[in-house]
Amino acid sequence: MFKKIDFIVLLISLLKNVNAQCGENLKSCGKQCYSPQNYVCLANDLLCPVGLKGCNGGCYDPAVYSCVNNELVYGAGLGDEEPEPEPEPEPEPQNECTFESIGYKCCSNSCTVVYTDESGDWGVENGEWCGIIPFLCNNQPKECFAEKLGYSCCNECNIIYTDNDGEWGIENDEWCGLKDRCYQKTTTTTTIKKTTTKTKTTTSTKTTTTVDESQFSEPTIRSIDEMKLVFSDEFDGDELDKSVWDVEVNCWGGGNGEKQCYVDHEENIFVKDGQLHIKAIPKGEYKLTDEEKKSCTNNNENSCGWTQSVTSGRIRTYKSGHAWKYGKVRVKAKLPAGPYLWPAIWMLPQDDVYGTWAASGEIDIMEARGQVPDAVGHAIHYGGQWPNNVFSSETASVKDVINDFHVYGLDWEENFLIFSVDEVEYFTVDLRKSFYSGKGSNPYKDIRQPFDEKFHLLLNVAVGGNYFESIGSFDYNRDTPQWTRPEMIIDYVRVYQLPRHISETKPPLSTSPPEDSKAPAIPSLDKYKLVFSDEFDGNELDKSVWDVEVNCWGGGNGEKQCYVDHEENIFVKDGQLHIKAIPKGEYKLTDEEKKSCTNNNENSCGWTQSVTSGRIRTYKSGHAWKYGKVRVKAKLPAGPYLWPAIWMLPQDDVYGTWAASGEIDIMEARGQVPDEFGNAIHYGGQWPNNDFTSKANNVSNVINDFHVYGLDWEEDYLLFSVDEEVTFFVDLRRSFWSGKGSNPYKDIRQPFDEKFHLLLNVAVGGNYFESIGSFDYNRDTPQWTRPEMIIDYVRVYQLPDHITEVKPIIPLPTTPPEDSKAPAIPSLNDYKLVFSDEFEGDKLDRSVWDVEVNCWGGGNGEKQCYVDHEENIFVKDGQLHLKAIPKGEYRLTNEEMKTCTNNNENSCGWTQSVTSGRIRTYKSGKAWKYGKVRVKAKLPAGPYLWPAIWMLPQDDVYGTWAASGEIDIMEARGQVPDEFGNAIHYGGQWPNNDFTSKANNVSNVINDFHVYGLDWEEDYLLFSVDEEVTFFVDLRRSFWSGKGSNPYKDIRQPFDEKFHLLLNVAVGGNYFESIGSFDYNRDTPQWTRPEMIVDYVRVYQKK
């Protein structure tokens, strides 16, 4: 139950080649060392935490248990406990240096204890061990830097935070500075955190995953007497209580390759004799009915339409809001019997605070395999969004889980998770550490995350899947006949919490409007004010209001047009706007058009379509509205598979990408149906977990006549109309969550409580016509009699108290000011050295650099696996070497896969032909906003070697790559000896990103060392080599690419946040596409020196 030895002491002693005996501040207990502040040594050398007592070789809490006749019994004060040991006198301080006699120097400056053994306290200076003299450290005069900065000096020596000024503590809830040579015991590494609630705002250095052992207190199952029952289901009725439990309906297989469809059938989920039954039933083939598809709760990969061989049940407390942060969960259950049955009692986060699965966590209280009758599993999942997640698990041997009921338990407190069966602990997780997997971006800012948020409960029986990969695969015909009882039977579910942890259960939001829901009359125009209009009185489109979209994506609907900015497609004539579809046979965006392509989803800017057309919007001009009247007078196009639309999209994706943040279709129609148009709204969740509501309306001759299509939008409703006659009413007083995936909404009316902008377009073909047929270019385009939508006017009105400021998306041009000019490189005299690595030791300094391990290829088609091998990354003669080594075939070992830092596309399992090195200052927290970076390096020689000195954002403030930016200080091609490049990447998340770059001619970058530099100030980036400017970027502009949604609110973004440093040698990839492709057999024999040699790395910031 309890830790009985400090393994870190043993580990460091092995590294230092001395015996692990106890130093002056530790005591001995048999063969163990302990701190008397945290532990006591009892009879028979039993080591227990302070406050606990011993019984028969184990420790116990005397407030809960007693020791009677050397046996542990429940209840306090029932027997004789072992007496507390007498305190030992403190040793006298030493003032002599005794370390020289054993071959070590005494510390001249350091008073920080790294390790203690029989010789005394040890520190590190200049990378070497040195002995600390406690008396001198405690008694020599101390200076305090903090007073000069307006802070007091600390009385104690507890480091909370370290920056360039010095070491900081907190006393009396205020920052204070530690005095020079403050004598602090630090026998283990502690996590340094920046506390933003204090008044000090200096930059901190954050470390990552180490648990603070010095404050370790042993977890224990808390007595139920201290807690209050906050939730229970004893299953006393005759059916499932759906006010508590919602039933999931989907065929996805949980992303695990499972073979069931979860359904809401009474044969799968039922209550009988005071017990809940969740049963898997073989079906051969099962597909959700059309009615079930409407209530499908997860449509990942469009799986609501999948066929599976078994039906089963999965229920959860998610929709009812029964979710808890900390507490005691107990579920009494008998597990199913049969091969490849996978019962589970588990928890998922109520809100994805840290990102989608598994970044926000998962807690598996119990999972089991139906063919293994004497074992259950416990697990937690965490670390990052799939596939950058990891898990920790434990198997518990429990007798006959199939035939007997057992109580499966979780005790969850702020600092630990304890998993138990029948009140016996089997798995304990200490939460006082970082749970970042080390792969991809770190979703966490502190220890304990993500297990510091509310989780809800789930119960289910799955079938097959990757939980059985060590055993085999599910075979329907072989396995289902062996199912003797394919059901999990639950006797009760109970949740307890400490009174201080009890929080309000948020009731579910209704997805139905109130009973008094009724369409109102169209409000009178008298109280409204005209806030926007375009009467199209000029001779061209007003581009200060409308921006023209350029893309060939097809809207995700399989449409067949390229939207272009051509006058033949979008023009104004006789006071009317024309948006026209024109057959082209084949059309592909020109290189110039690709630069202004507004949506590159699926790399569609390069697609070929058969028709060009027009789509315009008020997005960039900032003309967007929340509530009001929209009126558009238009005549619709005539011709099969023409799809005109007047519609609205959210100005900001407040609730997530389409359709979580909503869509309002004021009018859409089919060109071969002359007397009908539709209204619709889209909502519910991000695709494919979205939903929609629509209505078709019969109106005479929408093709040959002008009609006024209208929307009246108020806080509580949407009212659609044509010619001032109501066609469709939507009551907004309900939840618009689809029930699929995670709920993006916290309240009713969402997402229709944010600003939306207007769009006008004519699409061609697509899934809007799936009930009619498919577009055929040769058959249909000759029948287009008038393939254009003609708009007479667009008008928007609002009530005075709803009118808000128009905020253009791009407040400044995407080009810098006219006075933009590269400045001279700032003098070093105004700067202070804040980071340097001169590589003077004999190995890489891991306290600064973390080594990446992955085979992904950077998303660039590179051909290396980055590994943590000494042959790839080593320090020699005061220089760092990063070396690419041909391997023919290389795949990460099982041990390396555990430390793989990027699993995009499951690439940790990929095979590559070369190993190489890539290091970064990410995990050490060495990251900077503004300053000078200088790296002296010699570049590798050999075709398709790609060395790089570059920077990535410490936090993805503006979104994933490249929305949050990238700064390439130097990159080069190994077959080009006199050239290197500078670049920046920005603009939006891939594939809607952009870049700016410059190639520079420099003599012999391969054979000579050069100093590659970056000077980064608030208004510019200045790249250099050997202190000569090579590339200048003025930051006084917007860096949005114009594609997709704009991630930026201001100029300079994303280059106004901290970036960390990376050094690497890649192999091949798209950086060489203008030259050719890497060929292993042809190119590696020509590698004369496939390594980048780095002499130093230095970073300076203004004093």
PDB file of C-alpha atoms in Angstrom, residues 61-180:
ATOM      1  CA  ASP A  61      -4.403   4.911   9.525  1.00  0.00           C
ATOM      2  CA  PRO A  62      -5.277   4.763  13.283  1.00  0.00           C
ATOM      3  CA  ALA A  63      -8.281   7.041  12.649  1.00  0.00           C
ATOM      4  CA  VAL A  64      -9.896   4.241  10.614  1.00  0.00           C
ATOM      5  CA  TYR A  65      -8.291   0.930  11.685  1.00  0.00           C
ATOM      6  CA  SER A  66      -6.827  -0.758  14.762  1.00  0.00           C
ATOM      7  CA  CYS A  67      -4.200  -3.439  15.343  1.00  0.00           C
ATOM      8  CA  VAL A  68      -5.646  -6.272  17.486  1.00  0.00           C
ATOM      9  CA  ASN A  69      -3.505  -9.353  18.177  1.00  0.00           C
ATOM     10  CA  ASN A  70      -1.212  -8.280  15.364  1.00  0.00           C
ATOM     11  CA  GLU A  71      -4.099  -8.256  12.878  1.00  0.00           C
ATOM     12  CA  LEU A  72      -5.677  -5.209  11.186  1.00  0.00           C
ATOM     13  CA  VAL A  73      -9.380  -4.684  11.999  1.00  0.00           C
ATOM     14  CA  TYR A  74     -11.837  -1.978  10.975  1.00  0.00           C
ATOM     15  CA  GLY A  75     -12.542   0.668  13.648  1.00  0.00           C
ATOM     16  CA  ALA A  76     -10.360   3.128  15.543  1.00  0.00           C
ATOM     17  CA  GLY A  77      -9.044   2.633  19.115  1.00  0.00           C
ATOM     18  CA  LEU A  78      -9.727  -1.105  19.399  1.00  0.00           C
ATOM     19  CA  GLY A  79      -6.229  -2.369  20.156  1.00  0.00           C
ATOM     20  CA  ASP A  80      -2.633  -1.525  21.074  1.00  0.00           C
ATOM     21  CA  GLU A  81      -0.625   0.290  18.457  1.00  0.00           C
ATOM     22  CA  GLU A  82       3.141   0.283  18.227  1.00  0.00           C
ATOM     23  CA  PRO A  83       4.686   3.250  20.031  1.00  0.00           C
ATOM     24  CA  GLU A  84       6.119   6.209  18.146  1.00  0.00           C
ATOM     25  CA  PRO A  85       9.945   6.178  18.021  1.00  0.00           C
ATOM     26  CA  GLU A  86      11.888   8.655  20.086  1.00  0.00           C
ATOM     27  CA  PRO A  87      13.101  11.641  18.071  1.00  0.00           C
ATOM     28  CA  GLU A  88      16.834  11.623  17.417  1.00  0.00           C
ATOM     29  CA  PRO A  89      18.983  14.683  18.112  1.00  0.00           C
ATOM     30  CA  GLU A  90      19.936  16.856  15.115  1.00  0.00           C
ATOM     31  CA  PRO A  91      23.613  16.566  14.096  1.00  0.00           C
ATOM     32  CA  GLU A  92      26.016  19.435  14.595  1.00  0.00           C
ATOM     33  CA  PRO A  93      26.825  21.447  11.455  1.00  0.00           C
ATOM     34  CA  GLN A  94      30.117  20.699   9.684  1.00  0.00           C
ATOM     35  CA  ASN A  95      32.426  23.540   8.653  1.00  0.00           C
ATOM     36  CA  GLU A  96      35.255  21.569   7.087  1.00  0.00           C
ATOM     37  CA  CYS A  97      35.716  20.405   3.517  1.00  0.00           C
ATOM     38  CA  THR A  98      36.222  16.645   3.659  1.00  0.00           C
ATOM     39  CA  PHE A  99      35.446  15.903   0.008  1.00  0.00           C
ATOM     40  CA  GLU A 100      38.964  16.472  -1.351  1.00  0.00           C
ATOM     41  CA  SER A 101      40.105  13.344   0.483  1.00  0.00           C
ATOM     42  CA  ILE A 102      37.803  11.250  -1.744  1.00  0.00           C
ATOM     43  CA  GLY A 103      38.814  13.021  -4.961  1.00  0.00           C
ATOM     44  CA  TYR A 104      36.173  15.761  -5.285  1.00  0.00           C
ATOM     45  CA  LYS A 105      36.328  19.548  -4.997  1.00  0.00           C
ATOM     46  CA  CYS A 106      34.257  21.613  -2.593  1.00  0.00           C
ATOM     47  CA  CYS A 107      31.577  23.845  -4.090  1.00  0.00           C
ATOM     48  CA  SER A 108      32.711  27.453  -4.460  1.00  0.00           C
ATOM     49  CA  ASN A 109      29.327  29.000  -5.323  1.00  0.00           C
ATOM     50  CA  SER A 110      26.586  26.410  -5.163  1.00  0.00           C
ATOM     51  CA  CYS A 111      24.553  25.712  -2.040  1.00  0.00           C
ATOM     52  CA  THR A 112      21.799  23.727  -3.795  1.00  0.00           C
ATOM     53  CA  VAL A 113      21.831  20.080  -2.677  1.00  0.00           C
ATOM     54  CA  VAL A 114      21.373  17.700  -5.628  1.00  0.00           C
ATOM     55  CA  TYR A 115      22.186  14.488  -3.781  1.00  0.00           C
ATOM     56  CA  THR A 116      23.096  13.255  -0.287  1.00  0.00           C
ATOM     57  CA  ASP A 117      25.139  10.195   0.676  1.00  0.00           C
ATOM     58  CA  GLU A 118      27.396   9.068   3.551  1.00  0.00           C
ATOM     59  CA  SER A 119      29.973  11.697   2.648  1.00  0.00           C
ATOM     60  CA  GLY A 120      27.546  14.593   2.955  1.00  0.00           C
ATOM     61  CA  ASP A 121      25.659  16.948   0.639  1.00  0.00           C
ATOM     62  CA  TRP A 122      26.591  17.225  -3.037  1.00  0.00           C
ATOM     63  CA  GLY A 123      26.049  19.956  -5.617  1.00  0.00           C
ATOM     64  CA  VAL A 124      27.026  20.471  -9.247  1.00  0.00           C
ATOM     65  CA  GLU A 125      29.266  23.237 -10.623  1.00  0.00           C
ATOM     66  CA  ASN A 126      30.458  23.460 -14.237  1.00  0.00           C
ATOM     67  CA  GLY A 127      28.997  20.034 -14.913  1.00  0.00           C
ATOM     68  CA  GLU A 128      31.065  18.391 -12.129  1.00  0.00           C
ATOM     69  CA  TRP A 129      30.131  17.039  -8.686  1.00  0.00           C
ATOM     70  CA  CYS A 130      31.285  19.171  -5.738  1.00  0.00           C
ATOM     71  CA  GLY A 131      30.843  18.898  -1.980  1.00  0.00           C
ATOM     72  CA  ILE A 132      28.697  21.416  -0.088  1.00  0.00           C
ATOM     73  CA  ILE A 133      29.783  22.790   3.321  1.00  0.00           C
ATOM     74  CA  PRO A 134      26.485  23.402   5.180  1.00  0.00           C
ATOM     75  CA  PHE A 135      28.021  25.617   7.875  1.00  0.00           C
ATOM     76  CA  LEU A 136      29.496  28.037   5.346  1.00  0.00           C
ATOM     77  CA  CYS A 137      26.339  28.079   3.247  1.00  0.00           C
ATOM     78  CA  ASN A 138      24.175  28.844   6.270  1.00  0.00           C
ATOM     79  CA  ASN A 139      26.450  31.434   7.866  1.00  0.00           C
ATOM     80  CA  GLN A 140      28.188  33.449   5.175  1.00  0.00           C
ATOM     81  CA  PRO A 141      26.766  36.911   4.375  1.00  0.00           C
ATOM     82  CA  LYS A 142      23.801  36.728   2.024  1.00  0.00           C
ATOM     83  CA  GLU A 143      22.755  39.231  -0.595  1.00  0.00           C
ATOM     84  CA  CYS A 144      19.196  39.690  -1.781  1.00  0.00           C
ATOM     85  CA  PHE A 145      18.570  40.862  -5.352  1.00  0.00           C
ATOM     86  CA  ALA A 146      14.826  41.292  -4.808  1.00  0.00           C
ATOM     87  CA  GLU A 147      15.067  44.503  -2.784  1.00  0.00           C
ATOM     88  CA  LYS A 148      16.503  46.313  -5.792  1.00  0.00           C
ATOM     89  CA  LEU A 149      13.374  45.283  -7.742  1.00  0.00           C
ATOM     90  CA  GLY A 150      10.912  46.397  -5.081  1.00  0.00           C
ATOM     91  CA  TYR A 151      10.305  43.006  -3.462  1.00  0.00           C
ATOM     92  CA  SER A 152      11.119  41.713   0.016  1.00  0.00           C
ATOM     93  CA  CYS A 153      13.623  38.937   0.776  1.00  0.00           C
ATOM     94  CA  CYS A 154      12.513  35.444   1.770  1.00  0.00           C
ATOM     95  CA  ASN A 155      13.128  34.102   5.260  1.00  0.00           C
ATOM     96  CA  GLU A 156      12.860  30.504   4.031  1.00  0.00           C
ATOM     97  CA  CYS A 157      14.582  28.752   1.119  1.00  0.00           C
ATOM     98  CA  ASN A 158      11.623  27.330  -0.818  1.00  0.00           C
ATOM     99  CA  ILE A 159      12.010  27.976  -4.555  1.00  0.00           C
ATOM    100  CA  ILE A 160       8.672  28.490  -6.297  1.00  0.00           C
ATOM    101  CA  TYR A 161       9.859  30.084  -9.515  1.00  0.00           C
ATOM    102  CA  THR A 162      13.113  30.962 -11.312  1.00  0.00           C
ATOM    103  CA  ASP A 163      13.806  33.662 -13.896  1.00  0.00           C
ATOM    104  CA  ASN A 164      16.716  35.761 -15.127  1.00  0.00           C
ATOM    105  CA  ASP A 165      16.710  37.836 -11.931  1.00  0.00           C
ATOM    106  CA  GLY A 166      17.102  34.902  -9.582  1.00  0.00           C
ATOM    107  CA  GLU A 167      15.117  32.460  -7.449  1.00  0.00           C
ATOM    108  CA  TRP A 168      11.722  33.430  -6.024  1.00  0.00           C
ATOM    109  CA  GLY A 169       9.556  32.173  -3.213  1.00  0.00           C
ATOM    110  CA  ILE A 170       6.174  33.137  -1.771  1.00  0.00           C
ATOM    111  CA  GLU A 171       5.711  34.210   1.847  1.00  0.00           C
ATOM    112  CA  ASN A 172       2.619  35.850   3.312  1.00  0.00           C
ATOM    113  CA  ASP A 173       1.012  35.437  -0.128  1.00  0.00           C
ATOM    114  CA  GLU A 174       3.567  37.782  -1.730  1.00  0.00           C
ATOM    115  CA  TRP A 175       6.594  37.209  -3.960  1.00  0.00           C
ATOM    116  CA  CYS A 176       9.974  37.355  -2.223  1.00  0.00           C
ATOM    117  CA  GLY A 177      13.529  36.822  -3.467  1.00  0.00           C
ATOM    118  CA  LEU A 178      15.751  34.024  -2.143  1.00  0.00           C
ATOM    119  CA  LYS A 179      19.063  35.225  -0.760  1.00  0.00           C
ATOM    120  CA  ASP A 180      22.283  34.311  -2.517  1.00  0.00           C
TER     121      ASP A 180
END
